[in-house]
Amino acid sequence: MNIYDVAKLSNVSIATVSRVINNKPGVSAAARERVLKAIEETGFRPNQIAKSLTNNKTNILGIVMPGMNNYYSDRIDAINKVCKQRGYGLMITANYKDNNSTEEDIANFNLLYEKRVDGIIYFPTNVMQEHIDIIKHIRKKMPVVITDKEIRDLRLPCVIQDFVSPTQEVMDYFIKNQHKKIAFIKGSSYDQSNEARLEAYKVALEKAGLTYDEGLVAEGAYSVDSGYEAMLEIFTRCKDMPTAVFAANDHMAIGAMKALKDKGIKLPMEIEIIGYDDIEFAKYVTPSLSTVRVEQYVMGKLAATMLIDLIEGDLKDHHEMTMGFEIIHRESTKV
Amino acid sequence: MNIYDVAKLSNVSIATVSRVINNKPGVSAAARERVLKAIEETGFRPNQIAKSLTNNKTNILGIVMPGMNNYYSDRIDAINKVCKQRGYGLMITANYKDNNSTEEDIANFNLLYEKRVDGIIYFPTNVMQEHIDIIKHIRKKMPVVITDKEIRDLRLPCVIQDFVSPTQEVMDYFIKNQHKKIAFIKGSSYDQSNEARLEAYKVALEKAGLTYDEGLVAEGAYSVDSGYEAMLEIFTRCKDMPTAVFAANDHMAIGAMKALKDKGIKLPMEIEIIGYDDIEFAKYVTPSLSTVRVEQYVMGKLAATMLIDLIEGDLKDHHEMTMGFEIIHRESTKV
DNA sequence: TTGTATGCGTTATCAC
DNA sequence: GTGATAACGCATACAA
């Protein structure tokens, strides 16, 4: 069933059918009626593939991301919503290889490029030269928006998540409260943002005249269990117990809290702990978890809006936004 | 940049370029080399839109779902992974209108149909006649696989989530343990599966010779907060305190636990509670939450595999699977 | 082994 | 107001 069939059924040419489909003027009421009737009766739906080929526009946005999980679901939800509101579809590609293999990311970029999506949103973790090369190539044909961080030399339009300032602010809080032994449970090191946070952690220590102790830092994999293990690891390694803990996400913070409780340590009296993300459960654990909140939903919305504006030419020059954050104090900190 | 350009650069015809791109035989080594070199140099990538138009195949799967959230993220992740492994892309459409408006679902089906995806996975909530009509139309052109439940009269290939048996089993457990007042915190009533569960709840009561008390049932919206409110609602309505609670998901169960703790009620001694989903946090709340586990990841994997098998003709007749489940007893139940 | 010509389902240009 | 027809980028049947 195509416009030829509809044309035949309604005794008009395909040009007229096309005009009716696209609500264009220049069609007599009688003809329009006949065409509409034929469409109604046959259940004809225009083939957007053919349309895309002629128009050179797919009305589809693409996403290149590490993998679908709870952390990203709000962001994706927001992007999806913006897409719908503005008449776009959404193709998602994720990286299922260990450590977010670069080749897989490249394959995903290529897939979206070959599908001729109108634009791409990229959630980077470990950005290599290969990423930069392919983005350079792709952006000649379609806009690419990046979230979380910028890429030097590329000046992509972006919605940045500032990981450094929250880390500084958390550390400032701990230091102000006389903590000398501050543990840091970091995320997977293949995600460069974690190195940035670790760096901020070190800088804050130095600024306060405290020496960096490797033993106080452990790496988790963003899961509750890994936070539990990381906390135990720090305990077995250190002679002096830490008196404060900063975890790179709430899941690990909650795992760490569990480890501390199992050891009979009182929170927040003996140890203060702060997480990251403000997941729904942060306020329901005992003690409720203090944390850093960054609005993932807003982030997705901004990125998608920026991309579509770019596609539609409403935005011409470089655009860059930075997400705000908020430290939420609950029962796992003293103040 | 298209095959004509590549053909010109390598001094061959577009047919030869096409053969090289698709790794087809009948090309001299020399010609192949020249074409490959031209592709390499120009960064040419075949336009899959054009390819789809000739082949009548997009290599894209579509999803029609209520909305992206934590509950679905595992399932989507699995589908995405299967897609990738088998060479498909994925388009996701979600329903952002209040109460999952039927019109929005229909619009999503139409979108995917117009994009000529190779097949569709549908996550139904409230199935109306309009859904049935459009699926009947669409399935003439592409396979549609449904998850969670079957639709009478349609006999779609499906991966069913049996909500009734777990409800029965949970009720049997409570009844065996001498509970007479069993509260039920149900999910949104626009999702028909919740009505099925409520029905199973009533049947179980009747079977045990207990009378159904409306006051013991409250509706939540799947969030922790709504579970908290639902629990309070039941308390204010009932003279006799319930001694057992079954919640339609873990979020609401955890909210209910919080409400109970706030009232100074001891779990599980005074009230036993069982949730649904076995989310990651179920084992980390205090007391850890007993719950019903259904493998969402497996469900997504099965559905996607079924759909692709259908598309590729590896599966010809009707296929139907039912997901297993498991009741996991932790500290919120006595046994 | 290679090339030419046709078709896929649209949109858009142009002539009527 | 209407209809032929070229074009979009590719695959492929057929000819050479």
mmCIF file of C-alpha atoms in Angstrom, chain A residues 1 42-50 52-53 56 58-60 65 67-74 76-81 84 88-96 104 107-108 110-111 113-116 137 141 222-225 228 250-251 254-255 258 261 279-281 283-286 297 331, chain B residues 1 42-50 52-53 56 58-60 65 67-74 76-81 84 88-96 104 107-108 110-111 113-116 137 141 222-225 228 250-251 254-255 258 261 279-281 283-286 297 331:
data_model
loop_
_atom_site.group_PDB
_atom_site.id
_atom_site.type_symbol
_atom_site.label_atom_id
_atom_site.label_comp_id
_atom_site.label_asym_id
_atom_site.label_seq_id
_atom_site.Cartn_x
_atom_site.Cartn_y
_atom_site.Cartn_z
ATOM 1 C CA MET A 1 0.000 0.000 0.000
ATOM 2 C CA THR A 42 -7.045 1.166 3.386
ATOM 3 C CA GLY A 43 -5.265 2.150 6.567
ATOM 4 C CA PHE A 44 -2.505 3.601 4.426
ATOM 5 C CA ARG A 45 0.413 5.133 6.325
ATOM 6 C CA PRO A 46 3.108 7.035 4.454
ATOM 7 C CA ASN A 47 6.482 5.351 4.330
ATOM 8 C CA GLN A 48 8.821 7.579 6.280
ATOM 9 C CA ILE A 49 11.829 5.792 4.866
ATOM 10 C CA ALA A 50 11.005 7.059 1.402
ATOM 11 C CA SER A 52 13.527 10.567 4.618
ATOM 12 C CA LEU A 53 15.348 9.697 1.429
ATOM 13 C CA ASN A 56 17.285 14.088 3.703
ATOM 14 C CA THR A 58 14.725 11.288 9.367
ATOM 15 C CA ASN A 59 13.239 13.044 12.362
ATOM 16 C CA ILE A 60 15.133 10.670 14.572
ATOM 17 C CA MET A 65 25.549 5.773 25.927
ATOM 18 C CA GLY A 67 24.319 1.154 28.969
ATOM 19 C CA MET A 68 20.788 1.473 30.198
ATOM 20 C CA ASN A 69 20.517 1.520 33.971
ATOM 21 C CA ASN A 70 18.826 3.316 36.806
ATOM 22 C CA TYR A 71 21.313 6.141 36.738
ATOM 23 C CA TYR A 72 20.428 7.045 33.178
ATOM 24 C CA SER A 73 16.735 6.237 33.075
ATOM 25 C CA ASP A 74 15.573 9.705 34.136
ATOM 26 C CA ILE A 76 16.589 9.096 28.826
ATOM 27 C CA ASP A 77 13.027 9.636 29.897
ATOM 28 C CA ALA A 78 13.438 13.385 29.576
ATOM 29 C CA ILE A 79 15.098 13.115 26.184
ATOM 30 C CA ASN A 80 12.353 10.841 24.984
ATOM 31 C CA LYS A 81 9.729 13.280 26.138
ATOM 32 C CA LYS A 84 8.004 13.348 21.274
ATOM 33 C CA TYR A 88 11.221 13.231 16.729
ATOM 34 C CA GLY A 89 11.796 9.554 17.278
ATOM 35 C CA LEU A 90 14.662 8.203 19.350
ATOM 36 C CA MET A 91 17.263 5.538 18.659
ATOM 37 C CA ILE A 92 19.362 4.352 21.555
ATOM 38 C CA THR A 93 22.698 2.602 21.257
ATOM 39 C CA ALA A 94 24.589 1.310 24.249
ATOM 40 C CA ASN A 95 27.992 -0.143 24.907
ATOM 41 C CA TYR A 96 27.897 -3.744 26.048
ATOM 42 C CA GLU A 104 31.872 -0.454 20.464
ATOM 43 C CA ALA A 107 30.364 1.164 16.038
ATOM 44 C CA ASN A 108 27.427 2.898 17.706
ATOM 45 C CA ASN A 110 28.636 4.645 12.843
ATOM 46 C CA LEU A 111 25.311 2.908 13.194
ATOM 47 C CA TYR A 113 25.392 7.946 11.232
ATOM 48 C CA GLU A 114 24.431 5.333 8.668
ATOM 49 C CA LYS A 115 20.833 5.517 9.801
ATOM 50 C CA ARG A 116 21.141 9.234 9.105
ATOM 51 C CA HIS A 137 33.680 13.389 10.885
ATOM 52 C CA LYS A 141 26.749 16.068 8.588
ATOM 53 C CA TYR A 222 28.599 1.824 41.387
ATOM 54 C CA SER A 223 26.662 -1.048 42.958
ATOM 55 C CA VAL A 224 25.617 -1.354 46.585
ATOM 56 C CA ASP A 225 27.687 -4.488 46.985
ATOM 57 C CA TYR A 228 30.165 -2.511 50.857
ATOM 58 C CA ASP A 250 24.414 6.727 46.532
ATOM 59 C CA HIS A 251 24.417 3.015 45.827
ATOM 60 C CA ILE A 254 24.478 2.823 51.056
ATOM 61 C CA GLY A 255 26.682 -0.250 50.716
ATOM 62 C CA LYS A 258 25.792 -1.212 55.652
ATOM 63 C CA LYS A 261 26.638 -0.690 60.630
ATOM 64 C CA ILE A 279 18.313 8.549 44.358
ATOM 65 C CA GLU A 280 14.802 7.974 45.593
ATOM 66 C CA PHE A 281 15.982 5.664 48.378
ATOM 67 C CA LYS A 283 15.928 9.464 52.202
ATOM 68 C CA TYR A 284 14.558 6.075 53.164
ATOM 69 C CA VAL A 285 17.690 4.335 54.380
ATOM 70 C CA THR A 286 18.605 4.524 58.059
ATOM 71 C CA TYR A 297 15.903 14.847 34.222
ATOM 72 C CA GLU A 331 20.881 12.148 58.959
ATOM 73 C CA MET B 1 29.163 11.406 -0.477
ATOM 74 C CA THR B 42 36.516 9.769 2.021
ATOM 75 C CA GLY B 43 35.038 8.272 5.161
ATOM 76 C CA PHE B 44 32.068 7.158 3.090
ATOM 77 C CA ARG B 45 29.305 5.342 4.984
ATOM 78 C CA PRO B 46 26.425 3.761 3.106
ATOM 79 C CA ASN B 47 23.076 5.447 3.581
ATOM 80 C CA GLN B 48 20.912 2.905 5.350
ATOM 81 C CA ILE B 49 17.810 4.880 4.531
ATOM 82 C CA ALA B 50 18.300 4.229 0.845
ATOM 83 C CA SER B 52 16.067 0.203 3.636
ATOM 84 C CA LEU B 53 13.967 1.552 0.815
ATOM 85 C CA ASN B 56 12.233 -3.187 2.530
ATOM 86 C CA THR B 58 15.297 -1.293 8.314
ATOM 87 C CA ASN B 59 17.050 -3.509 10.828
ATOM 88 C CA ILE B 60 15.371 -1.542 13.566
ATOM 89 C CA MET B 65 6.082 1.373 26.460
ATOM 90 C CA GLY B 67 7.617 5.448 30.081
ATOM 91 C CA MET B 68 11.244 4.965 30.934
ATOM 92 C CA ASN B 69 11.854 4.309 34.606
ATOM 93 C CA ASN B 70 13.814 2.091 36.934
ATOM 94 C CA TYR B 71 11.311 -0.719 36.622
ATOM 95 C CA TYR B 72 11.852 -1.021 32.906
ATOM 96 C CA SER B 73 15.523 -0.165 32.610
ATOM 97 C CA ASP B 74 16.748 -3.752 32.967
ATOM 98 C CA ILE B 76 15.254 -2.306 27.931
ATOM 99 C CA ASP B 77 18.897 -2.983 28.590
ATOM 100 C CA ALA B 78 18.425 -6.632 27.689
ATOM 101 C CA ILE B 79 16.466 -5.827 24.556
ATOM 102 C CA ASN B 80 19.106 -3.367 23.488
ATOM 103 C CA LYS B 81 21.806 -5.949 24.001
ATOM 104 C CA LYS B 84 23.085 -5.203 19.053
ATOM 105 C CA TYR B 88 19.460 -4.376 14.909
ATOM 106 C CA GLY B 89 18.962 -0.847 16.097
ATOM 107 C CA LEU B 90 16.314 0.131 18.610
ATOM 108 C CA MET B 91 13.683 2.852 18.602
ATOM 109 C CA ILE B 92 11.868 3.530 21.835
ATOM 110 C CA THR B 93 8.532 5.282 22.130
ATOM 111 C CA ALA B 94 6.927 6.046 25.453
ATOM 112 C CA ASN B 95 3.600 7.341 26.640
ATOM 113 C CA TYR B 96 3.871 10.678 28.367
ATOM 114 C CA GLU B 104 -0.648 8.350 22.706
ATOM 115 C CA ALA B 107 0.425 7.487 17.937
ATOM 116 C CA ASN B 108 3.484 5.537 19.018
ATOM 117 C CA ASN B 110 1.818 4.589 14.067
ATOM 118 C CA LEU B 111 5.185 6.267 14.402
ATOM 119 C CA TYR B 113 4.877 1.630 11.656
ATOM 120 C CA GLU B 114 5.611 4.638 9.473
ATOM 121 C CA LYS B 115 9.297 4.293 10.226
ATOM 122 C CA ARG B 116 8.906 0.728 8.963
ATOM 123 C CA HIS B 137 -3.436 -3.780 11.194
ATOM 124 C CA LYS B 141 3.234 -5.987 7.862
ATOM 125 C CA TYR B 222 4.535 2.726 42.567
ATOM 126 C CA SER B 223 6.625 5.318 44.402
ATOM 127 C CA VAL B 224 8.012 5.021 47.927
ATOM 128 C CA ASP B 225 6.018 8.043 49.026
ATOM 129 C CA TYR B 228 3.879 5.425 52.724
ATOM 130 C CA ASP B 250 9.133 -2.926 46.439
ATOM 131 C CA HIS B 251 9.096 0.850 46.362
ATOM 132 C CA ILE B 254 9.522 0.179 51.521
ATOM 133 C CA GLY B 255 7.324 3.244 51.898
ATOM 134 C CA LYS B 258 8.670 3.392 56.818
ATOM 135 C CA LYS B 261 8.289 2.040 61.698
ATOM 136 C CA ILE B 279 14.995 -4.314 43.444
ATOM 137 C CA GLU B 280 18.608 -3.932 44.416
ATOM 138 C CA PHE B 281 17.713 -2.116 47.640
ATOM 139 C CA LYS B 283 18.083 -6.492 50.775
ATOM 140 C CA TYR B 284 19.569 -3.300 52.144
ATOM 141 C CA VAL B 285 16.593 -1.804 53.924
ATOM 142 C CA THR B 286 16.010 -2.608 57.579
ATOM 143 C CA TYR B 297 16.391 -8.856 32.238
ATOM 144 C CA GLU B 331 13.759 -10.288 57.422
#
